[in-house]
CSV table of C-alpha atoms and ligand atoms in Angstrom, one decimal:
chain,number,residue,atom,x,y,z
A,406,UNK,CA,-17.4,7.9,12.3
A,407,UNK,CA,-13.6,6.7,11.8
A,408,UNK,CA,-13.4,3.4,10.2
A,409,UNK,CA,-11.9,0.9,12.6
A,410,UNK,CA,-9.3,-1.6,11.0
A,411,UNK,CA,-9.0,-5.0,11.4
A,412,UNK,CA,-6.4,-7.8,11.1
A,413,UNK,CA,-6.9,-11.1,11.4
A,414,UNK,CA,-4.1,-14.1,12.9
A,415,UNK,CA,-5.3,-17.8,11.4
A,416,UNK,CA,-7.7,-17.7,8.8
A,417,UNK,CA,-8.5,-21.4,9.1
A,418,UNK,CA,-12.1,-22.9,10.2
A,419,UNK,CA,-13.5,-19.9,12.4
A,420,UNK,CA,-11.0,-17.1,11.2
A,421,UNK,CA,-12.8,-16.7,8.0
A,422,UNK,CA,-16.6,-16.0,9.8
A,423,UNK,CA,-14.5,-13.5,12.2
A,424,UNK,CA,-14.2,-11.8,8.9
A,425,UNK,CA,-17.6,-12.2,7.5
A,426,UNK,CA,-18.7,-10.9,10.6
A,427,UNK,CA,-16.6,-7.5,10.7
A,428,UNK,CA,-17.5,-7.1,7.2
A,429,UNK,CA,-21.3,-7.2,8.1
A,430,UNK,CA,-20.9,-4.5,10.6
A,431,UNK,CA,-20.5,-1.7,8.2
A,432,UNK,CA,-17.9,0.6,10.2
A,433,UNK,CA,-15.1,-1.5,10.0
A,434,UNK,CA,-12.5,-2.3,7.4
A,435,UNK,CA,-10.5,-6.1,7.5
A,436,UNK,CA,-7.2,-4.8,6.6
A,437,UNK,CA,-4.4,-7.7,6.5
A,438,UNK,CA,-4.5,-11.6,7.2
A,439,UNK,CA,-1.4,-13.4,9.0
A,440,UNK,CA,-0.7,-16.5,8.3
A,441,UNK,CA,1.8,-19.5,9.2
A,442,UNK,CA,3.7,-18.6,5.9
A,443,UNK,CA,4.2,-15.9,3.5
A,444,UNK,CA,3.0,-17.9,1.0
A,445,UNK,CA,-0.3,-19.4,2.8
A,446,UNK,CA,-0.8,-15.7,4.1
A,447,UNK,CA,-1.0,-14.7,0.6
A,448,UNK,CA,-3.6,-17.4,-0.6
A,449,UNK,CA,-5.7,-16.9,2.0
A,450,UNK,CA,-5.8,-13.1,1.7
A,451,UNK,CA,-6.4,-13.3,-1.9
A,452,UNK,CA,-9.4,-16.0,-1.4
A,453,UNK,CA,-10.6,-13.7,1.3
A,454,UNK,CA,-10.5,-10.5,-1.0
A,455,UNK,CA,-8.1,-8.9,2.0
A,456,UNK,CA,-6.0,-5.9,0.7
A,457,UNK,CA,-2.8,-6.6,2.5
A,458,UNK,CA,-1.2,-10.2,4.2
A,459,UNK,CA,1.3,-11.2,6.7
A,460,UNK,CA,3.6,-14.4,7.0
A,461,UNK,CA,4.2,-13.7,10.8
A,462,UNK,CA,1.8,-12.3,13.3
A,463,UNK,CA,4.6,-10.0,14.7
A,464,UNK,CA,3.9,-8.3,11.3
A,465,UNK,CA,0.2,-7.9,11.4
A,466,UNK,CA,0.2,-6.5,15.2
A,467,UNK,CA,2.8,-3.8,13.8
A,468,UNK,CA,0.5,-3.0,11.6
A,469,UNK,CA,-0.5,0.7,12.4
A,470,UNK,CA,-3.7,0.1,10.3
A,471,UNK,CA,-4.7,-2.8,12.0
A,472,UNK,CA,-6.7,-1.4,15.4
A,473,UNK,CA,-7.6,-4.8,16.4
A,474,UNK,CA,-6.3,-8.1,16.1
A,475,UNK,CA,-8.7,-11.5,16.1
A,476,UNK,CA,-6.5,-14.5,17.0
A,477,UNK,CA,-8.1,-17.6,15.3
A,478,UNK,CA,-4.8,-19.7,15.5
A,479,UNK,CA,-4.7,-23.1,17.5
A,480,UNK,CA,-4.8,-22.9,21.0
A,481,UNK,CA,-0.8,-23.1,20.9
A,482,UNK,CA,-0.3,-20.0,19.6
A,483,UNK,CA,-3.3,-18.1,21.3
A,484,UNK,CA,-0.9,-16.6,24.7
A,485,UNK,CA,1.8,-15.3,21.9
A,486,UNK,CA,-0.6,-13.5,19.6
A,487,UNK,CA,-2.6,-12.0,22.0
A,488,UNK,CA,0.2,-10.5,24.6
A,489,UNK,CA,1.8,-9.7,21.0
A,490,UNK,CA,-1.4,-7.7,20.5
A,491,UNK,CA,-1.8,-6.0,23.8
A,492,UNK,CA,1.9,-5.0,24.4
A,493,UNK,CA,1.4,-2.7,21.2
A,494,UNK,CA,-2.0,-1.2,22.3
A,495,UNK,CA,-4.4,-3.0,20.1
A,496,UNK,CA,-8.1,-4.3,20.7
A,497,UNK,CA,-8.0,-8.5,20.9
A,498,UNK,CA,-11.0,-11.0,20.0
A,499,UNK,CA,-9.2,-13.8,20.6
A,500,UNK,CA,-11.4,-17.0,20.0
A,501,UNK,CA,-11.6,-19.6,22.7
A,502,UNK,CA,-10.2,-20.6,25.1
A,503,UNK,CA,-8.5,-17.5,26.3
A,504,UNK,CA,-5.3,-19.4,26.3
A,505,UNK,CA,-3.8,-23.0,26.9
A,506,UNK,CA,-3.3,-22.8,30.2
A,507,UNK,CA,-4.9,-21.2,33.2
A,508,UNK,CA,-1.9,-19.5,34.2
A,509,UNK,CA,-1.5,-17.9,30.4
A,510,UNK,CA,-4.7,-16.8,30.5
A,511,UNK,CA,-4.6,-15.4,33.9
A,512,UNK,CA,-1.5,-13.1,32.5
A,513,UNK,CA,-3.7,-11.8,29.8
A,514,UNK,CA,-6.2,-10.8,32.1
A,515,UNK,CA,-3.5,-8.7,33.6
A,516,UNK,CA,-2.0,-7.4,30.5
A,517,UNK,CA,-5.4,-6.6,28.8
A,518,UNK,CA,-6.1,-4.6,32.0
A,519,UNK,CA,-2.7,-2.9,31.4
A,520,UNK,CA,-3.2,-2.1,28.0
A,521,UNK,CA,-6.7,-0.2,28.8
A,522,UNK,CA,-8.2,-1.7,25.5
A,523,UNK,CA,-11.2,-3.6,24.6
A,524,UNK,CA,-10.2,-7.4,24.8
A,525,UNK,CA,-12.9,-10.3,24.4
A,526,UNK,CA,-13.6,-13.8,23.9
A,527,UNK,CA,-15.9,-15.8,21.0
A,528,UNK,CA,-18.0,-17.5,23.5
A,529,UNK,CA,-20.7,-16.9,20.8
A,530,UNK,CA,-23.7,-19.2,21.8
A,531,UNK,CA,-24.6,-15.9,24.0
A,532,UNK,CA,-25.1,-13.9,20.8
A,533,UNK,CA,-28.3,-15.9,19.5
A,534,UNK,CA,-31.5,-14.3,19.9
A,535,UNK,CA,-33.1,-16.6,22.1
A,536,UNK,CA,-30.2,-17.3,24.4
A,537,UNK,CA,-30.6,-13.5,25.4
A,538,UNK,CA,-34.3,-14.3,25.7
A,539,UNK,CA,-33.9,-17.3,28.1
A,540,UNK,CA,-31.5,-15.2,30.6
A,541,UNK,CA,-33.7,-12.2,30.2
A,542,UNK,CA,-36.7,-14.5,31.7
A,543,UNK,CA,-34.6,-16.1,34.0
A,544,UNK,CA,-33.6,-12.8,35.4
A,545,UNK,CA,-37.2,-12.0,35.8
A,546,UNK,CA,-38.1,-15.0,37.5
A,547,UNK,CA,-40.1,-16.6,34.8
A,548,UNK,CA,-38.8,-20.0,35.8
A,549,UNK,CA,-38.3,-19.6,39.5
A,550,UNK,CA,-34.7,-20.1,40.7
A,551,UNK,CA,-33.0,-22.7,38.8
A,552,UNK,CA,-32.0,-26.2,40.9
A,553,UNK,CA,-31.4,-28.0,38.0
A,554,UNK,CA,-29.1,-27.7,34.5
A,555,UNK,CA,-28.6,-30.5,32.1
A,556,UNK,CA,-27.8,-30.7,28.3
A,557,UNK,CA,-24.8,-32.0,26.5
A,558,UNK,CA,-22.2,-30.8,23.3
A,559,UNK,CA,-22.2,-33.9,21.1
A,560,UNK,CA,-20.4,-33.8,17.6
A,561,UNK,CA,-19.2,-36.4,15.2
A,562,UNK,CA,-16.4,-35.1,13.2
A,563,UNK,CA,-13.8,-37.2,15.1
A,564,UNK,CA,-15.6,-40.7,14.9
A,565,UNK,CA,-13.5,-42.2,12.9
A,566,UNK,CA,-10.1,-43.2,13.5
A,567,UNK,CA,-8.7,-41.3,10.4
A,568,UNK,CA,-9.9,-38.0,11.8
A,569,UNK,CA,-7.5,-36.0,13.0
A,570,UNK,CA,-6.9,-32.0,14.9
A,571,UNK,CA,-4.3,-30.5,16.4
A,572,UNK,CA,-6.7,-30.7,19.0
A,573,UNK,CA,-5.9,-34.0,19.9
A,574,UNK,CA,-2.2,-32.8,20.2
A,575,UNK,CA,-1.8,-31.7,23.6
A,576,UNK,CA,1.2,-29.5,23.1
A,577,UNK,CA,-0.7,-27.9,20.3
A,578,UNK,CA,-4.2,-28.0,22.1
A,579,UNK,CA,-3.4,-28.6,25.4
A,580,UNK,CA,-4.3,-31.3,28.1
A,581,UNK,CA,-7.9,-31.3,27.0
A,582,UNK,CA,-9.8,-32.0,23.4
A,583,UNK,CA,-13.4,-32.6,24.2
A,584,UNK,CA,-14.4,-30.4,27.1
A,585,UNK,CA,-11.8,-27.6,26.1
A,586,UNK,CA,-12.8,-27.1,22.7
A,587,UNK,CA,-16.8,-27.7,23.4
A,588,UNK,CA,-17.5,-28.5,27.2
A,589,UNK,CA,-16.3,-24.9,27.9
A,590,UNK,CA,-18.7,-23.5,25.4
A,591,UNK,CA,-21.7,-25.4,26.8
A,592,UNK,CA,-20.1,-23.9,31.0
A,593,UNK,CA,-19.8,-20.6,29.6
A,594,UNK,CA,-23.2,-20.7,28.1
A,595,UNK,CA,-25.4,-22.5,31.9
A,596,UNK,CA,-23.4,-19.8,33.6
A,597,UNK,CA,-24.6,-16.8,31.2
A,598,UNK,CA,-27.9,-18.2,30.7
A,599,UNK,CA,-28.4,-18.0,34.8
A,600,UNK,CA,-25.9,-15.9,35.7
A,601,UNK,CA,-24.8,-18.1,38.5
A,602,UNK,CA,-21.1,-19.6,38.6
A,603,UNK,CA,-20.1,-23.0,38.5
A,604,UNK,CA,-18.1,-23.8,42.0
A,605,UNK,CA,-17.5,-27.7,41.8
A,606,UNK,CA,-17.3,-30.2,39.4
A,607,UNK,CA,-16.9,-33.9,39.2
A,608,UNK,CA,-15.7,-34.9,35.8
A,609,UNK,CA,-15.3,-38.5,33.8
A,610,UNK,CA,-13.5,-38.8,30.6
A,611,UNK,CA,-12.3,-41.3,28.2
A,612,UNK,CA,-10.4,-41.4,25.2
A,613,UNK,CA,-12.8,-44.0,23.2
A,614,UNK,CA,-10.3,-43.8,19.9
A,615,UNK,CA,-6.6,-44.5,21.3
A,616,UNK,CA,-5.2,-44.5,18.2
A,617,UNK,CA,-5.7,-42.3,14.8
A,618,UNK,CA,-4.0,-41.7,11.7
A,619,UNK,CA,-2.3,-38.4,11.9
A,620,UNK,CA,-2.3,-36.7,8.2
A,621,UNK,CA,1.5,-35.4,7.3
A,622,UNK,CA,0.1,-32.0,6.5
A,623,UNK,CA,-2.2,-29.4,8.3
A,624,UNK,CA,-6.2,-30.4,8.6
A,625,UNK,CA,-8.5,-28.0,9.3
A,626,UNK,CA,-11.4,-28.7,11.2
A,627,UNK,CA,-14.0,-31.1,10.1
A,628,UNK,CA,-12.0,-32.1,7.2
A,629,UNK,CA,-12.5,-36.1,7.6
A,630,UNK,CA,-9.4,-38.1,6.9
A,631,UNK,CA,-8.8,-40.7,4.2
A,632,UNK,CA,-6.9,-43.1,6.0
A,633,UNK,CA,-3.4,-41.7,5.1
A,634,UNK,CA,-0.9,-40.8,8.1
A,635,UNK,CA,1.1,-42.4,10.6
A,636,UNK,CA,-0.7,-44.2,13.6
A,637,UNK,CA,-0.2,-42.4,16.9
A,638,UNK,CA,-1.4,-42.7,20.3
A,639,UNK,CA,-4.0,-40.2,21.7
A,640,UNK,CA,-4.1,-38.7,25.0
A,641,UNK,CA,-6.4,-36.4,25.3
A,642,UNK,CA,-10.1,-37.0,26.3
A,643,UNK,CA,-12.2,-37.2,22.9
A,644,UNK,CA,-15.7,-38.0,25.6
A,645,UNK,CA,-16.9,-36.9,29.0
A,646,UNK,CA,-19.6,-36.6,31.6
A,647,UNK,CA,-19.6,-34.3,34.0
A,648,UNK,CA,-21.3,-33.1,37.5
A,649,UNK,CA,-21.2,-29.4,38.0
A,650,UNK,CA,-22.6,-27.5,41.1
A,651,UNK,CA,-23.4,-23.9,41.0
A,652,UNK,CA,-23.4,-20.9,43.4
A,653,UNK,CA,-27.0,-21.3,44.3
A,654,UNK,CA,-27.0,-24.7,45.0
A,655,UNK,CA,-28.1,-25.7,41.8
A,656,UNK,CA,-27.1,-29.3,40.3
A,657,UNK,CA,-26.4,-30.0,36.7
A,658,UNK,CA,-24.8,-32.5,34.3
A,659,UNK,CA,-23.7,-32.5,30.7
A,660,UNK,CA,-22.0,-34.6,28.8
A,661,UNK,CA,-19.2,-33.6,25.6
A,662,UNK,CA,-17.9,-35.9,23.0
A,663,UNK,CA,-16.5,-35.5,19.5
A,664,UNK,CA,-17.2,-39.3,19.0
A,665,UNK,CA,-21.1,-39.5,18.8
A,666,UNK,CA,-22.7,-40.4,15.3
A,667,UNK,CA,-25.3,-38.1,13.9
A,668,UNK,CA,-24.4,-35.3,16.4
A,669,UNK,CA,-23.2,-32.3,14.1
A,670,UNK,CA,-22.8,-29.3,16.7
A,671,UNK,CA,-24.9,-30.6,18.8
A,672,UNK,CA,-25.5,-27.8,22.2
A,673,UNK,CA,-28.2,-27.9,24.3
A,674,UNK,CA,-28.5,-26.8,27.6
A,675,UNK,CA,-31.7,-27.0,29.8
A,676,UNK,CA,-32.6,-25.0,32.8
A,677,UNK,CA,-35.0,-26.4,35.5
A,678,UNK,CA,-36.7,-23.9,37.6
A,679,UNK,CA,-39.1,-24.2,40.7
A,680,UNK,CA,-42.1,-23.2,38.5
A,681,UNK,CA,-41.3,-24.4,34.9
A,682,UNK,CA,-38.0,-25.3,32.5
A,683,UNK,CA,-36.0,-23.8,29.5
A,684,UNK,CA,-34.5,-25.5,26.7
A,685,UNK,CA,-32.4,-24.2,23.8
A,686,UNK,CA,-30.7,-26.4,20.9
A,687,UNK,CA,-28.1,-24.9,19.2
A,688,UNK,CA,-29.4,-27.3,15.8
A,689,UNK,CA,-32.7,-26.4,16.1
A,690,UNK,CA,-31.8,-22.0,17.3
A,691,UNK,CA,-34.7,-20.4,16.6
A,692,UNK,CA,-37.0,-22.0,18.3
A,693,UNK,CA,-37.1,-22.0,22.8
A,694,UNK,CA,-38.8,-24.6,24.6
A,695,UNK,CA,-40.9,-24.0,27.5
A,696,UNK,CA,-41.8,-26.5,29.9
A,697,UNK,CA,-44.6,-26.6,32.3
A,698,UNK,CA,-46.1,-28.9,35.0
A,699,UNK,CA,-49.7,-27.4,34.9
A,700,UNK,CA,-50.5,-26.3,31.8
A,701,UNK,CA,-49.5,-27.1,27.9
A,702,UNK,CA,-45.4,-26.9,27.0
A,703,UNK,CA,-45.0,-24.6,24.6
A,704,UNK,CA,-42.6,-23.5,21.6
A,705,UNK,CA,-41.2,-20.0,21.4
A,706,UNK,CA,-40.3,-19.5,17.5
A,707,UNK,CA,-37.6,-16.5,17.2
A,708,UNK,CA,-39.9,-13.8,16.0
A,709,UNK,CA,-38.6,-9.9,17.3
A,710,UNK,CA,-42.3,-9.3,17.6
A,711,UNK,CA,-42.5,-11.8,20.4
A,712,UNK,CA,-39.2,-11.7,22.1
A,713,UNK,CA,-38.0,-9.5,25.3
A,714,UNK,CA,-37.7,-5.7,24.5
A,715,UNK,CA,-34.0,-6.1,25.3
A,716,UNK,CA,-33.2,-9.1,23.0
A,717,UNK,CA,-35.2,-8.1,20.2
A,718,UNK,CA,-31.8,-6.0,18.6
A,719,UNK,CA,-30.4,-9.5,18.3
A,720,UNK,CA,-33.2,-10.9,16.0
A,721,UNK,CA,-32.1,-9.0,12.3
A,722,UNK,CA,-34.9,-11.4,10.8
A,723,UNK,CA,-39.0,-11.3,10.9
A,724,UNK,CA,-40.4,-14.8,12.2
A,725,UNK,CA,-40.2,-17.4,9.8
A,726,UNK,CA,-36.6,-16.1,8.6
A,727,UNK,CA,-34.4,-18.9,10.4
A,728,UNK,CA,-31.0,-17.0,11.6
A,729,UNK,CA,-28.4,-18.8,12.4
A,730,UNK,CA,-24.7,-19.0,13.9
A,731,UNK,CA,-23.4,-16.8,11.5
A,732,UNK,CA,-25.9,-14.0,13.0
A,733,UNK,CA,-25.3,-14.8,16.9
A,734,UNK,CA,-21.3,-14.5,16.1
A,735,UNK,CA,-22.1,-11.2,14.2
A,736,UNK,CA,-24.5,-9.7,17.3
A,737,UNK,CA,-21.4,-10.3,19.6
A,738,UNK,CA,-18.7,-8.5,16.9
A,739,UNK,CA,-21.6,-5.9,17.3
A,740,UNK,CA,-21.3,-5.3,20.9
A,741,UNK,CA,-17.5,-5.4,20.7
A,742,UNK,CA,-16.9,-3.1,17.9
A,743,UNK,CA,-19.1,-0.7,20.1
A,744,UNK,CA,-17.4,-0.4,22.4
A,745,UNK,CA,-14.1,0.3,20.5
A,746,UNK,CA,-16.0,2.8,18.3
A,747,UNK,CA,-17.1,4.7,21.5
A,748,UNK,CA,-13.2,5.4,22.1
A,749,UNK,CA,-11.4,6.1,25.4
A,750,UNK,CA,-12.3,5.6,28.1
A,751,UNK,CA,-13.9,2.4,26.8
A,752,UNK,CA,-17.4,1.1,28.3
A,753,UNK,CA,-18.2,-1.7,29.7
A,754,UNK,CA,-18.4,-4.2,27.2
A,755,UNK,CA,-22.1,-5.8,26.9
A,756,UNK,CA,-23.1,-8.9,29.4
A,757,UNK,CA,-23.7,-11.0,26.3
A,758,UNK,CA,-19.7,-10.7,25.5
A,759,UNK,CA,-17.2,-12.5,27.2
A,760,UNK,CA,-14.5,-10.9,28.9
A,761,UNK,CA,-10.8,-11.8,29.4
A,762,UNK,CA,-12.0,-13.1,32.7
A,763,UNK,CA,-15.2,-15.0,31.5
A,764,UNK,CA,-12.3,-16.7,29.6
A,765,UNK,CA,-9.6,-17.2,32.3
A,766,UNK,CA,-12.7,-19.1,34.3
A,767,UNK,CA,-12.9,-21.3,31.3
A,768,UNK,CA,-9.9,-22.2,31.7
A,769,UNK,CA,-10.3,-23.1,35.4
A,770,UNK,CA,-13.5,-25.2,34.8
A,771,UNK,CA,-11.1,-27.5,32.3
A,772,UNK,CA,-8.2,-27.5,34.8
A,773,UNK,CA,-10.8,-28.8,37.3
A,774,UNK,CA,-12.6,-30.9,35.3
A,775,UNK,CA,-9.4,-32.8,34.7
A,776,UNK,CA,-7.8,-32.9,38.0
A,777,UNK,CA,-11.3,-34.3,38.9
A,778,UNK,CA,-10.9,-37.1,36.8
A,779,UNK,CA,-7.5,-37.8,37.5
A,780,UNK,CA,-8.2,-37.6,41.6
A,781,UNK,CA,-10.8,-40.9,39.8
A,782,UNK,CA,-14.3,-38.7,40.2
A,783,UNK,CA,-13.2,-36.3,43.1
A,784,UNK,CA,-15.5,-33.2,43.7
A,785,UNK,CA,-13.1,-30.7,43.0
A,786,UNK,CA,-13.8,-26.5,43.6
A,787,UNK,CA,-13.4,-24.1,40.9
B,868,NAD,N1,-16.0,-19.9,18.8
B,868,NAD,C1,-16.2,-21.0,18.1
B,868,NAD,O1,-17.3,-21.5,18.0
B,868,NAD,C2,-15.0,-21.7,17.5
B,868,NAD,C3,-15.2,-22.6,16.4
B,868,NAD,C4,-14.0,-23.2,15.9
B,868,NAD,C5,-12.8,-22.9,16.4
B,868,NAD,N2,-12.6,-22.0,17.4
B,868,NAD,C6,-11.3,-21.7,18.0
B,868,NAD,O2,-10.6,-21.0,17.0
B,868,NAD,C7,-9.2,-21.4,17.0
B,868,NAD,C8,-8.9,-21.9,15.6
B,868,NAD,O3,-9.7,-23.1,15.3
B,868,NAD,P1,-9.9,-23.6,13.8
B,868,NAD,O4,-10.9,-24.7,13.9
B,868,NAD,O5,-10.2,-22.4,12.9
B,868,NAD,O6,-8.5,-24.2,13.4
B,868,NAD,P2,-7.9,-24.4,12.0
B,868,NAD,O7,-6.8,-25.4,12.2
B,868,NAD,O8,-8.9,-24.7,11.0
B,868,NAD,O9,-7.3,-22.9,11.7
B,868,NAD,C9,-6.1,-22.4,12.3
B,868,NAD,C10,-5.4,-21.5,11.3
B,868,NAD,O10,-4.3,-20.9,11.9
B,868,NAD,C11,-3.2,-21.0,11.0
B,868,NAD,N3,-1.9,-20.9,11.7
B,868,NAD,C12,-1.2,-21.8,12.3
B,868,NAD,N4,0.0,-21.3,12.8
B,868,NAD,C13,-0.1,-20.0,12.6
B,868,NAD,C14,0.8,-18.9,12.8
B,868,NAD,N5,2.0,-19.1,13.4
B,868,NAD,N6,0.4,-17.7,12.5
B,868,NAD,C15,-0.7,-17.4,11.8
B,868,NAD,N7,-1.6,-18.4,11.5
B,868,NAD,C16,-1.3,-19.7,11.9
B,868,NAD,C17,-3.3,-22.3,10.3
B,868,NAD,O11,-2.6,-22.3,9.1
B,868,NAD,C18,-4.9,-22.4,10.1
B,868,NAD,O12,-5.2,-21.7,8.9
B,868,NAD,C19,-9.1,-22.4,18.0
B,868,NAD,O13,-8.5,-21.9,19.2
B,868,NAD,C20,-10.5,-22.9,18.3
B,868,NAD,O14,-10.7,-23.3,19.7
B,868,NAD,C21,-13.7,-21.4,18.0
């Protein structure tokens, strides 16, 4: 098989498991890191053990080596690097969201489909083992049809009024922090999990800190802060509950913040079905709860012997071996990398990836979400 190269754009948080991840897959080779600067290109390709590195993006995607570019820069950036990518032929994994705005990430969708190349999003929560088990049984009816979702995304890493992202920037983030950066994770997830869309929404959000120390320098995330910095106002949302309807009539809540002590990465999403319930925690992966109304609740432990056929490939580990969000982001690179191994004309990439347009309704559910609010708790349509 011909080695596939890849070249990565932000090596900050995320970019360095994007790396991990291609380097687990066996057929592909991580060619060149681009960074903001010659100079922090070159430290982080030398911490990363990366042959070759890149002070402008422009650079990397000229790379003929590099095959397929993963754009792991803040949200900002994400329309540039990826068009970047596409108008010169190469594969994108472009982590979420998609873009900044709905209307750059609806031009993606359009030049990915131009370009004729693989082109996904890291909506990874689909990737883990028992997340492909719960849609698998839902698809079978083991629950009945689903009238009910609940759950939240609760994390902590902004409590304090010294934390600061370029998330809470909006013209490096955009108009949204909380339900961008996590609430979309926990819609993509409900929607994949029952394969029904979400059509309305009726959001709530606050800003609980309105001031922070900003740091002088970059921060990546879930560095915490030391009190240094200017104080400037926030904006954007750092907490929200929302309503969400779906296709099927189904109701649902969930709630986001980055402001909630004790909540790490805190997903959980619950499905309520006319003859029983499904519950996964992202903290607590391998294990599925079953709920019942006439007979004992049970515990589903990820074990390959005792999943689903079809999501057993996604367990690497026997029972007992915990597996974690390192291994649902590397069974999604799988599927990707498959496809782009498999050469023109590409497949269809695999359900449990997100597509360019997965991510351009993403973007669509924030948009809505916040003219919700800001119509003070309107029902608005997707
Ligand atoms: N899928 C997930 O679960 C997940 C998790 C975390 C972050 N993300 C997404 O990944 C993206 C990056 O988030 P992060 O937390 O890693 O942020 P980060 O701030 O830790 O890292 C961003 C990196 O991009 C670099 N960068 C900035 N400008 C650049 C430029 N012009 N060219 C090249 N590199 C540049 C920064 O120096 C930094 O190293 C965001 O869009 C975020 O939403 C996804």
């Amino acid at each position: 098989m011909t080695r596939i190269g890849m070249g990565l754009v932000g090596a900050g948080f995320v970019g360095p498991h994007h790396i991990d991840a291609v380097r687990r897959l066996g057929f592909a080779d991580v060619v060149a890191v681009a960074g903001s600067s010659d100079e922090s290109a070159r430290q982080k390709a030398e911490a990363l053990g990366v042959p070759k590195s890149y002070g402008s993006y422009q650079a990397l995607v000229d790379d003929p080596d590099v095959q397929v570019v993963h754009n792991a820069t803040p949200n900002h950036l994400h329309y540039e690097v990826t068009s970047a990518a596409l108008a010169r032929g190469k594969h994108v994994v472009s982590d979420k969201p998609l873009a900044m705005t709905s209307a750059q990430a609806k031009r993606l969708v359009n030049e990915a489909q131009r370009a004729g190349v693989v082109a996904a999003v890291t909506f990874n929560y689909r990737g883990n083992p028992l997340v492909q088990q719960a849609r698998l049984a839902i698809a079978r009816g083991d629950i009945g049809t689903p009238h009910f979702l609940q759950g939240h995304y609760l994390q902590d890493w902004l409590l304090k009024d010294t934390d600061y992202s370029w998330r809470l920037d909006p013209q490096q983030g955009g108009a949204s922090s909380a339900v961008a950066d996590i609430g979309s994770h926990w819609c993509d997830l409900a929607q994949h999990v029952t394969g029904l869309k979400i059509t309305h929404v009726l959001g709530d959000i606050t800003t609980v800190i309105k001031k922070r120390r900003k740091p002088s320098g970059s921060r990546e995330a879930f560095q915490a802060g030391h009190g240094e910095g200017e104080l400037v106002d926030i904006g954007v949302e750092d907490l929200a509950s929302v309503l969400v309807r779906f296709e099927n009539g189904a109701h649902g809540c969930f709630s986001v913040g980055q402001v909630c002590g004790g909540h790490k990465n805190d997903l959980v999403l619950e499905v309520c079905g006319a003859t029983a319930s499904l519950r996964w925690r992202q903290e607590d992966q391998n294990e599925l709860w079953i709920g019942h109304r006439d007979r004992a609740n049970e515990v589903l432990q990820k074990d390959p012997a005792l999943l689903d056929e079809r999501a057993r490939g996604y367990a690497r580990l026997p029972g007992g071996h915990q597996e974690a969000w390192a291994d649902a982001f590397l069974n999604v690179m799988r599927e990707i990398y498959a496809c782009i191994a498999a050469g023109p004309p590409y497949p269809a990439l695999s359900p449990i990836v997100a597509t360019f347009e997965d991510g351009f309704r993403a973007n669509r559910i924030v948009d809505a979400i916040l003219e919700s609010a800001a119509d003070g708790g309107a029902w608005t349509r997707i």
